[in-house]
């Protein structure tokens, strides 16, 4: 997507809620989560990056299309990554 763009809705039941943002210029993302992340309630938020090894498991060594697969590893976001949380108090959302 590129600015200006409309609203996007990502539903976990429609193929997962895995998304990535790569900012070319400084930007802000408004991410409304309902229900919000909560490790205590089983809604953990994880951050991933591309794995340095092309095939850490070794299972794709004989596949000719292995380049279409990206391996991810969980990691902590960098210190400059800032999340500000607040309670949504706007009008009801009908998604």
mmCIF file of C-alpha atoms in Angstrom:
data_model
loop_
_atom_site.group_PDB
_atom_site.id
_atom_site.type_symbol
_atom_site.label_atom_id
_atom_site.label_comp_id
_atom_site.label_asym_id
_atom_site.label_seq_id
_atom_site.Cartn_x
_atom_site.Cartn_y
_atom_site.Cartn_z
ATOM 1 C CA UNK A 1 0.000 0.000 0.000
ATOM 2 C CA UNK A 2 1.104 3.564 -0.424
ATOM 3 C CA UNK A 3 -0.183 6.891 0.825
ATOM 4 C CA UNK A 4 -2.836 8.013 0.588
ATOM 5 C CA UNK A 5 -4.682 4.745 1.020
ATOM 6 C CA UNK A 6 -7.891 3.499 2.523
ATOM 7 C CA UNK A 7 -8.421 1.520 5.678
ATOM 8 C CA UNK A 8 -7.208 -2.075 5.763
ATOM 9 C CA UNK A 9 -8.742 -4.752 7.980
ATOM 10 C CA UNK A 10 -6.807 -7.949 8.712
ATOM 11 C CA UNK A 11 -8.777 -10.807 10.289
ATOM 12 C CA UNK A 12 -6.944 -13.739 11.934
ATOM 13 C CA UNK A 13 -9.528 -16.142 10.496
ATOM 14 C CA UNK A 14 -8.801 -14.989 6.923
ATOM 15 C CA UNK A 15 -5.326 -16.457 6.573
ATOM 16 C CA UNK A 16 -3.694 -15.114 9.709
ATOM 17 C CA UNK A 17 -2.698 -11.804 11.115
ATOM 18 C CA UNK A 18 0.886 -11.684 9.927
ATOM 19 C CA UNK A 19 1.868 -8.368 8.469
ATOM 20 C CA UNK A 20 4.995 -6.316 7.862
ATOM 21 C CA UNK A 21 5.552 -2.624 7.361
ATOM 22 C CA UNK A 22 8.586 -1.065 5.711
ATOM 23 C CA UNK A 23 8.598 2.704 6.010
ATOM 24 C CA UNK A 24 10.382 4.681 3.324
ATOM 25 C CA UNK A 25 9.792 7.914 5.246
ATOM 26 C CA UNK A 26 8.887 8.485 8.925
ATOM 27 C CA UNK A 27 5.356 7.274 9.588
ATOM 28 C CA UNK A 28 2.865 6.202 12.220
ATOM 29 C CA UNK A 29 0.568 3.186 12.194
ATOM 30 C CA UNK A 30 -2.774 3.147 13.988
ATOM 31 C CA UNK A 31 -3.400 -0.489 14.836
ATOM 32 C CA UNK A 32 -6.736 -1.133 16.558
ATOM 33 C CA UNK A 33 -6.710 -4.558 18.174
ATOM 34 C CA UNK A 34 -9.908 -6.085 19.403
ATOM 35 C CA UNK A 35 -9.520 -7.833 21.709
ATOM 36 C CA UNK A 36 -6.091 -6.404 22.572
ATOM 37 C CA UNK A 37 -2.928 -8.492 22.896
ATOM 38 C CA UNK A 38 -2.769 -10.225 26.261
ATOM 39 C CA UNK A 39 -0.200 -12.907 27.073
ATOM 40 C CA UNK A 40 -2.224 -13.829 30.154
ATOM 41 C CA UNK A 41 -5.252 -14.562 27.943
ATOM 42 C CA UNK A 42 -3.331 -16.398 25.200
ATOM 43 C CA UNK A 43 -3.154 -13.456 22.738
ATOM 44 C CA UNK A 44 0.617 -13.018 22.638
ATOM 45 C CA UNK A 45 2.250 -10.571 20.232
ATOM 46 C CA UNK A 46 5.404 -11.838 18.537
ATOM 47 C CA UNK A 47 7.921 -10.079 16.325
ATOM 48 C CA UNK A 48 9.913 -11.910 13.675
ATOM 49 C CA UNK A 49 12.809 -11.309 11.318
ATOM 50 C CA UNK A 50 14.192 -13.249 8.389
ATOM 51 C CA UNK A 51 16.384 -16.087 9.537
ATOM 52 C CA UNK A 52 20.040 -15.637 8.551
ATOM 53 C CA UNK A 53 20.292 -19.233 7.288
ATOM 54 C CA UNK A 54 18.399 -19.926 4.066
ATOM 55 C CA UNK A 55 17.204 -23.335 5.331
ATOM 56 C CA UNK A 56 17.897 -23.777 9.053
ATOM 57 C CA UNK A 57 16.095 -27.143 9.163
ATOM 58 C CA UNK A 58 17.880 -28.722 6.193
ATOM 59 C CA UNK A 59 14.599 -30.108 4.819
ATOM 60 C CA UNK A 60 14.589 -28.038 1.628
ATOM 61 C CA UNK A 61 18.025 -28.965 0.326
ATOM 62 C CA UNK A 62 16.559 -30.969 -2.578
ATOM 63 C CA UNK A 63 13.719 -28.573 -3.473
ATOM 64 C CA UNK A 64 14.173 -26.560 -6.639
ATOM 65 C CA UNK A 65 11.750 -23.846 -5.479
ATOM 66 C CA UNK A 66 13.289 -23.294 -2.052
ATOM 67 C CA UNK A 67 13.867 -19.623 -2.923
ATOM 68 C CA UNK A 68 10.100 -19.040 -2.622
ATOM 69 C CA UNK A 69 10.218 -19.891 1.075
ATOM 70 C CA UNK A 70 11.249 -17.400 3.750
ATOM 71 C CA UNK A 71 12.270 -18.692 7.173
ATOM 72 C CA UNK A 72 11.478 -16.471 10.149
ATOM 73 C CA UNK A 73 12.823 -16.410 13.679
ATOM 74 C CA UNK A 74 11.242 -14.701 16.662
ATOM 75 C CA UNK A 75 13.140 -11.715 18.047
ATOM 76 C CA UNK A 76 12.649 -8.624 20.154
ATOM 77 C CA UNK A 77 11.965 -5.392 18.250
ATOM 78 C CA UNK A 78 14.771 -2.793 18.221
ATOM 79 C CA UNK A 79 14.944 -0.161 20.968
ATOM 80 C CA UNK A 80 13.859 2.568 18.527
ATOM 81 C CA UNK A 81 10.591 0.680 17.933
ATOM 82 C CA UNK A 82 7.969 2.518 20.004
ATOM 83 C CA UNK A 83 4.470 1.345 20.845
ATOM 84 C CA UNK A 84 2.046 3.636 22.645
ATOM 85 C CA UNK A 85 -1.022 1.877 23.991
ATOM 86 C CA UNK A 86 -4.318 3.518 24.810
ATOM 87 C CA UNK A 87 -7.927 2.516 25.191
ATOM 88 C CA UNK A 88 -10.095 3.179 22.109
ATOM 89 C CA UNK A 89 -12.948 5.477 23.137
ATOM 90 C CA UNK A 90 -14.305 6.313 19.690
ATOM 91 C CA UNK A 91 -17.600 5.248 18.138
ATOM 92 C CA UNK A 92 -18.395 1.514 17.867
ATOM 93 C CA UNK A 93 -16.642 -0.249 14.985
ATOM 94 C CA UNK A 94 -18.624 -2.587 12.751
ATOM 95 C CA UNK A 95 -16.076 -4.816 11.063
#
